Coordinates of C-alpha atoms in Angstrom, one line a residue:
M13 CA -14.7 -8.5 -7.0
A14 CA -12.9 -8.0 -10.3
P15 CA -9.5 -9.7 -10.8
V16 CA -6.4 -7.7 -11.7
S17 CA -6.7 -6.8 -15.4
T18 CA -4.0 -7.4 -18.0
T19 CA -3.7 -7.0 -21.8
P20 CA -4.2 -10.2 -23.8
T21 CA -1.4 -11.4 -26.1
T22 CA -1.9 -13.1 -29.4
R23 CA -3.0 -16.7 -28.9
R24 CA 0.3 -18.0 -30.3
T25 CA 3.4 -15.8 -29.9
V26 CA 7.1 -16.6 -30.3
L27 CA 9.5 -14.4 -28.3
S28 CA 12.8 -14.7 -30.2
G29 CA 16.4 -13.5 -30.0
A30 CA 16.7 -12.9 -26.2
R31 CA 18.9 -14.8 -23.7
V32 CA 16.5 -17.3 -22.1
V33 CA 17.2 -18.9 -18.7
L34 CA 16.0 -22.5 -18.8
P35 CA 16.3 -25.4 -16.3
S36 CA 19.0 -26.8 -18.5
G37 CA 21.0 -23.6 -18.6
V38 CA 21.2 -20.2 -20.3
V39 CA 20.4 -20.1 -24.0
E40 CA 21.7 -17.2 -26.1
G41 CA 19.4 -16.0 -28.8
G42 CA 16.7 -18.4 -27.6
R43 CA 13.0 -18.8 -28.6
L44 CA 10.0 -19.1 -26.3
T45 CA 6.6 -20.0 -27.7
V46 CA 3.5 -18.9 -25.8
E47 CA 0.1 -20.4 -26.6
G48 CA -2.9 -19.2 -24.6
S49 CA -1.9 -19.1 -21.0
S50 CA 1.0 -21.6 -21.3
I51 CA 4.4 -22.1 -22.7
A52 CA 4.2 -24.4 -25.8
A53 CA 6.6 -26.5 -27.7
D54 CA 8.3 -24.6 -30.5
E55 CA 6.5 -26.3 -33.4
P56 CA 5.6 -25.0 -36.9
A57 CA 2.3 -23.2 -36.7
E58 CA 0.6 -19.9 -37.6
Q59 CA 2.1 -17.5 -35.1
V60 CA 3.3 -14.0 -34.4
T61 CA 7.0 -13.4 -33.6
L62 CA 8.1 -10.7 -31.2
D63 CA 11.8 -10.1 -32.1
L64 CA 13.8 -9.2 -29.1
A65 CA 17.2 -9.7 -30.7
G66 CA 20.0 -7.1 -30.5
Q67 CA 18.7 -5.4 -27.4
G68 CA 20.5 -7.4 -24.7
Y69 CA 17.3 -8.7 -23.3
T70 CA 17.1 -11.7 -20.9
I71 CA 13.9 -13.7 -20.3
V72 CA 13.5 -15.4 -16.9
P73 CA 10.6 -17.1 -15.1
G74 CA 8.1 -14.9 -13.3
F75 CA 9.1 -14.1 -9.7
V76 CA 7.4 -15.9 -6.8
D77 CA 7.1 -14.1 -3.5
L78 CA 6.4 -16.2 -0.4
H79 CA 6.3 -13.3 2.1
N80 CA 4.7 -10.0 1.2
H81 CA 2.5 -7.6 3.3
G82 CA 1.4 -5.2 0.6
G83 CA 2.5 -2.4 -1.8
G84 CA 1.2 0.5 -3.9
G85 CA 0.0 2.1 -0.7
A86 CA -2.2 -0.9 0.2
S87 CA -2.0 -3.4 2.9
F88 CA -2.8 -7.1 2.8
S89 CA -3.3 -7.2 6.6
S90 CA -6.1 -4.6 6.9
G91 CA -7.1 -3.5 3.4
T92 CA -10.3 -3.9 1.4
A93 CA -10.6 -6.1 -1.6
E94 CA -9.7 -3.2 -3.9
D95 CA -6.7 -2.4 -1.7
I96 CA -5.4 -6.0 -1.9
L97 CA -5.8 -6.0 -5.7
T98 CA -3.8 -2.7 -5.8
G99 CA -1.0 -4.3 -3.9
I100 CA -1.0 -7.3 -6.1
R101 CA -1.0 -5.2 -9.3
T102 CA 1.9 -3.1 -7.9
H103 CA 4.1 -6.2 -7.4
R104 CA 2.9 -7.8 -10.6
E105 CA 4.2 -4.8 -12.5
H106 CA 7.6 -5.4 -10.9
G107 CA 7.7 -9.0 -12.1
T108 CA 6.0 -10.9 -9.2
T109 CA 3.6 -13.2 -11.1
T110 CA 2.8 -15.4 -8.1
L111 CA 2.3 -13.9 -4.7
V112 CA 1.5 -15.1 -1.2
A113 CA -0.2 -12.4 1.0
S114 CA 1.2 -12.1 4.5
T115 CA -0.6 -10.8 7.5
V116 CA 0.9 -9.3 10.7
T117 CA 0.1 -9.8 14.3
N118 CA -3.4 -8.8 15.3
D119 CA -6.4 -10.1 17.4
L120 CA -7.3 -13.6 16.3
D121 CA -10.8 -12.5 15.2
V122 CA -9.4 -9.6 13.1
L123 CA -7.0 -12.0 11.4
A124 CA -9.7 -14.5 10.8
R125 CA -11.9 -11.9 9.1
Q126 CA -9.0 -10.7 6.9
A127 CA -8.2 -14.3 6.0
A128 CA -11.7 -14.8 4.8
L129 CA -11.4 -11.8 2.5
L130 CA -7.9 -12.9 1.3
S131 CA -9.2 -16.4 0.6
E132 CA -11.7 -15.0 -1.9
I133 CA -8.9 -13.4 -3.9
V134 CA -6.9 -16.7 -3.8
E135 CA -10.0 -18.4 -5.1
Q136 CA -10.3 -16.0 -8.1
G137 CA -6.6 -16.7 -9.0
D138 CA -4.9 -13.4 -8.0
L139 CA -3.1 -14.8 -4.9
A140 CA -1.3 -18.1 -4.4
G141 CA -2.3 -18.3 -0.7
I142 CA -2.1 -16.7 2.7
H143 CA 0.9 -16.5 5.1
F144 CA 0.2 -15.8 8.8
E145 CA 3.2 -14.0 10.4
G146 CA 2.2 -13.8 14.0
P147 CA 0.7 -13.6 16.5
F148 CA 2.5 -16.8 17.7
I149 CA 5.9 -15.2 18.0
S150 CA 8.4 -14.4 20.7
P151 CA 8.1 -11.0 22.5
C152 CA 12.0 -11.1 22.7
R153 CA 12.2 -11.0 18.8
K154 CA 8.9 -9.3 18.0
G155 CA 10.3 -6.8 15.4
A156 CA 7.4 -4.7 14.0
H157 CA 4.7 -6.7 15.8
D158 CA 2.5 -5.4 18.6
E159 CA 3.7 -7.1 21.8
D160 CA 0.3 -6.7 23.4
L161 CA -1.3 -8.9 20.8
L162 CA 1.3 -11.7 20.9
R163 CA 0.2 -15.1 22.2
D164 CA 1.6 -18.6 22.6
P165 CA 0.9 -21.0 19.7
H166 CA -1.8 -23.2 21.2
P167 CA -2.9 -25.7 18.5
A168 CA -6.6 -24.7 18.9
D169 CA -5.7 -21.1 18.0
V170 CA -3.5 -22.1 15.1
R171 CA -6.3 -24.3 13.8
K172 CA -8.7 -21.4 14.0
L173 CA -6.6 -19.2 11.7
V174 CA -6.0 -22.0 9.2
E175 CA -9.7 -22.9 9.1
A176 CA -10.6 -19.2 8.6
A177 CA -8.5 -19.3 5.4
R178 CA -10.8 -22.0 3.9
G179 CA -8.1 -24.1 2.5
T180 CA -5.9 -21.2 1.2
A181 CA -3.4 -21.0 4.1
K182 CA 0.1 -21.8 2.8
M183 CA 2.4 -20.9 5.6
L184 CA 2.4 -19.8 9.3
T185 CA 5.4 -18.3 11.1
L186 CA 5.8 -19.1 14.7
A187 CA 8.4 -19.2 17.5
T188 CA 8.4 -22.9 18.0
E189 CA 10.1 -22.7 21.5
L190 CA 7.0 -21.2 23.0
P191 CA 4.4 -23.4 24.8
G192 CA 2.4 -25.3 22.2
G193 CA 5.0 -24.6 19.5
I194 CA 6.1 -28.2 18.6
E195 CA 2.5 -29.4 18.8
S196 CA 1.5 -26.6 16.4
V197 CA 4.2 -27.5 14.0
R198 CA 2.9 -31.1 13.9
L199 CA -0.6 -29.8 13.4
L200 CA 0.4 -27.5 10.6
T201 CA 2.2 -30.4 8.9
E202 CA -0.9 -32.6 9.2
L203 CA -3.0 -29.8 7.7
G204 CA -0.7 -29.3 4.7
V205 CA 0.4 -25.8 5.8
I206 CA 4.1 -24.9 5.9
A207 CA 5.4 -24.3 9.4
A208 CA 8.0 -21.5 9.3
I209 CA 10.4 -20.7 12.2
G210 CA 10.7 -17.0 12.7
H211 CA 10.6 -14.1 15.2
T212 CA 12.2 -16.7 17.5
D213 CA 14.5 -16.8 20.5
A214 CA 15.0 -20.6 20.2
T215 CA 18.3 -22.4 21.0
Y216 CA 20.1 -24.6 18.4
E217 CA 18.6 -27.7 20.1
Q218 CA 15.0 -26.3 20.2
T219 CA 15.3 -25.4 16.5
R220 CA 16.4 -28.8 15.5
E221 CA 13.5 -30.3 17.5
A222 CA 11.1 -28.1 15.5
I223 CA 12.6 -29.1 12.2
D224 CA 12.3 -32.8 13.2
A225 CA 8.6 -32.1 14.0
G226 CA 8.0 -30.8 10.4
A227 CA 9.1 -27.1 10.1
T228 CA 10.6 -26.5 6.7
V229 CA 11.1 -22.7 6.3
A230 CA 13.3 -20.1 8.1
T231 CA 11.3 -16.8 8.0
H232 CA 13.7 -14.0 6.9
L233 CA 16.8 -15.8 8.1
F234 CA 19.1 -13.7 10.4
N235 CA 16.4 -11.1 11.1
A236 CA 14.3 -11.3 14.3
M237 CA 16.3 -14.2 15.8
P238 CA 19.5 -14.5 17.9
P239 CA 22.7 -13.9 16.0
L240 CA 25.3 -16.6 15.5
N241 CA 27.5 -17.2 18.5
H242 CA 30.5 -19.6 18.7
R243 CA 29.2 -21.2 21.9
L244 CA 25.5 -20.6 21.4
P245 CA 24.9 -21.2 17.7
G246 CA 21.1 -20.6 18.1
P247 CA 18.6 -21.1 15.3
I248 CA 20.7 -19.8 12.4
A249 CA 23.2 -22.6 12.5
A250 CA 20.5 -25.2 12.7
L251 CA 18.4 -23.7 9.9
L252 CA 21.4 -23.3 7.5
A253 CA 22.6 -26.8 8.1
D254 CA 19.5 -28.8 7.6
E255 CA 18.7 -29.8 4.0
R256 CA 14.9 -30.0 4.8
V257 CA 14.8 -26.2 5.4
T258 CA 14.4 -23.4 2.8
V259 CA 15.8 -20.1 4.1
E260 CA 14.1 -16.8 3.2
L261 CA 16.4 -13.8 2.6
I262 CA 15.5 -10.1 2.2
N263 CA 18.0 -8.9 -0.4
D264 CA 17.4 -5.1 -0.1
G265 CA 20.8 -4.0 1.2
T266 CA 19.2 -3.0 4.5
H267 CA 18.2 -6.2 6.2
L268 CA 21.4 -8.2 5.3
H269 CA 25.1 -7.3 4.7
P270 CA 26.3 -8.8 1.4
A271 CA 28.8 -11.0 3.3
V272 CA 25.9 -12.5 5.3
L273 CA 24.0 -13.2 2.1
E274 CA 27.0 -14.9 0.7
L275 CA 27.3 -17.0 3.9
A276 CA 23.7 -18.2 3.4
F277 CA 24.3 -19.2 -0.2
T278 CA 27.5 -20.9 0.7
S279 CA 26.1 -22.8 3.7
A280 CA 22.6 -23.7 2.5
G281 CA 23.3 -23.9 -1.3
A282 CA 21.4 -22.0 -4.0
A283 CA 18.7 -24.7 -4.1
R284 CA 17.6 -23.9 -0.5
V285 CA 17.3 -20.1 -0.7
A286 CA 14.2 -18.1 -1.5
F287 CA 14.4 -14.3 -1.9
I288 CA 11.4 -12.6 -0.5
T289 CA 10.3 -8.9 -0.2
D290 CA 8.7 -8.8 3.2
A291 CA 7.2 -5.7 1.6
M292 CA 4.8 -3.4 3.3
D293 CA 2.4 -0.7 1.9
A294 CA 5.2 1.7 0.7
A295 CA 6.7 -0.8 -1.8
G296 CA 6.3 0.8 -5.2
F297 CA 4.7 3.9 -3.6
G298 CA 7.2 6.1 -1.8
D299 CA 8.3 7.6 1.5
G300 CA 5.7 8.7 4.1
M301 CA 3.7 7.6 7.1
Y302 CA 2.0 4.2 7.0
E303 CA 0.4 1.5 9.2
L304 CA 1.5 -2.1 9.5
G305 CA -1.4 -3.8 11.2
P306 CA -1.9 -1.7 14.3
M307 CA 1.6 -0.2 14.2
K308 CA 2.6 3.2 12.8
V309 CA 5.5 3.1 10.4
A310 CA 7.7 5.9 9.0
V311 CA 9.4 5.3 5.6
R312 CA 12.4 7.5 4.8
E313 CA 14.7 7.0 1.9
G314 CA 13.0 3.7 1.2
V315 CA 13.6 2.2 4.7
A316 CA 10.6 1.4 6.9
R317 CA 10.9 1.7 10.6
L318 CA 8.4 1.8 13.5
V319 CA 7.6 5.3 14.7
E320 CA 7.8 3.9 18.3
G321 CA 11.1 2.1 18.9
G322 CA 12.6 2.4 15.4
S323 CA 12.6 -1.3 14.6
I324 CA 12.8 -2.2 10.9
A325 CA 9.2 -2.7 9.8
G326 CA 9.3 -4.9 6.7
S327 CA 10.7 -3.5 3.5
T328 CA 9.9 -1.4 0.4
L329 CA 11.5 -4.0 -1.8
T330 CA 10.2 -5.3 -5.1
L331 CA 11.6 -8.5 -6.5
D332 CA 12.9 -7.0 -9.7
A333 CA 15.2 -4.8 -7.5
A334 CA 16.2 -7.9 -5.6
F335 CA 17.0 -9.7 -8.8
K336 CA 19.1 -6.9 -10.2
R337 CA 21.0 -6.5 -6.9
A338 CA 21.8 -10.2 -6.8
L339 CA 23.4 -10.0 -10.2
T340 CA 25.1 -6.6 -10.1
L341 CA 26.2 -6.3 -6.5
D342 CA 26.1 -9.7 -4.9
G343 CA 27.8 -11.5 -7.7
L344 CA 25.3 -14.3 -8.1
S345 CA 24.9 -16.2 -11.4
L346 CA 21.8 -16.0 -13.5
P347 CA 20.8 -19.6 -12.8
D348 CA 21.2 -19.2 -9.0
T349 CA 19.3 -16.0 -9.0
V350 CA 16.4 -17.6 -10.9
L351 CA 16.4 -20.5 -8.3
A352 CA 16.1 -18.0 -5.5
L353 CA 13.3 -15.9 -7.0
S354 CA 11.3 -18.4 -9.0
T355 CA 12.1 -22.1 -8.9
N356 CA 12.7 -22.7 -5.2
P357 CA 9.6 -20.8 -3.9
A358 CA 7.5 -22.5 -6.5
R359 CA 8.7 -25.8 -5.3
L360 CA 8.0 -24.9 -1.7
L361 CA 4.4 -23.9 -2.5
G362 CA 3.9 -27.2 -4.4
L363 CA 3.4 -25.3 -7.7
S364 CA 6.5 -26.4 -9.6
D365 CA 4.3 -28.3 -12.1
R366 CA 2.8 -25.0 -13.1
I367 CA 5.3 -22.2 -12.4
G368 CA 9.0 -21.5 -11.5
T369 CA 10.7 -22.5 -14.7
L370 CA 10.2 -21.8 -18.4
E371 CA 9.1 -25.2 -19.8
P372 CA 6.3 -26.4 -22.2
G373 CA 3.1 -27.0 -20.3
K374 CA 3.7 -24.5 -17.6
Y375 CA 2.1 -21.1 -17.3
A376 CA 3.6 -18.4 -19.5
D377 CA 4.8 -16.4 -16.5
L378 CA 7.9 -14.5 -17.4
V379 CA 10.0 -11.4 -16.9
V380 CA 12.0 -9.6 -19.6
L381 CA 15.1 -7.7 -18.4
D382 CA 17.3 -5.3 -20.3
E383 CA 21.1 -5.5 -20.5
G384 CA 21.4 -3.7 -17.1
F385 CA 18.9 -6.2 -15.6
D386 CA 16.2 -3.6 -15.3
L387 CA 12.6 -4.8 -15.9
V388 CA 11.1 -4.0 -19.3
G389 CA 8.4 -6.7 -19.6
V390 CA 6.2 -8.9 -17.6
M391 CA 3.8 -11.6 -18.8
R392 CA 1.5 -13.6 -16.6
R393 CA -0.4 -16.6 -17.9
G394 CA 0.2 -15.5 -21.4
E395 CA -1.0 -12.0 -21.0
W396 CA 1.2 -8.9 -20.9
V397 CA 1.2 -6.9 -17.7
V398 CA 4.1 -4.8 -19.0
R399 CA 4.9 -5.0 -22.7
P400 CA 8.6 -5.0 -23.6
D401 CA 8.0 -2.9 -26.8

């Protein structure tokens, strides 16, 4: 199984003249030194300089996607190894240098077999882990999941999926109000897997109980859960208020109204938001008919919906589009947008010592954007995926 290929850069390269977003702030006309696969200190040495001055370019950390079902016409839930690499390559070309592959509801044995395949690709370094979205979710908030395949989150079944991933499971979404939900949250916490609350019909009180048990992520907040109500605040209020929780948001203009996005940032704070794609096969590929697990999906004008019932079925989003939308339409600042697309998800995955910010010693994962915040370059581990020249 060959890993996704990229074009090697010179062993020591200085990117100069662009605006650079660092943990300390935004530096105009900055310099970034890449040596091998990592960012290096800017010290005198034999090197090649790539001059990006005068072009309005901005360099930001590579994007980190916690929740992604596929792209480029390929599915992470049912595809072959080559299909999976196609999906990874598609999102990498759009700036996602670190990606967690998400599965959708299916029979446990089918999910276990796919997890075994995905784990091989994690082990070769092209994926950061596996996220199981379903089958342990509420039939009341199933979204684009097959109701006939849903089941309660009994800890033995949860353990079966985690073990099938051979140490590469990063996150599992479940409706914690279902029988076995709280016990499964505790089990996941013990196993070092993120317990995410989503596709849930939980009350405010039930959600707080799950957070106290160890749940730390809100799966695509606002979507597939009860809306806010002034007498029945439900899960949204509990998830926004608790500092232990990172909230996922799908910033594609379809899943969330801009005012709702603003509410999430105001309530949770930029340090607790992670933009995700929740992408399915059509991301970076186009309109048409697709499958999401066992469900048939029609994509029209970039919006994916189930053929039967019309529920939104993931997105066709790529993170470069989410980044541009955040800055040009949502009014977010550059530092806050970088937090949501890179720094926060890297921290959540336990990878902030390697990715998520542009600092010496970390991987040279970066995205180059033009003055309109369109992507013009992507580097991953010191190798160009898309060259800015």
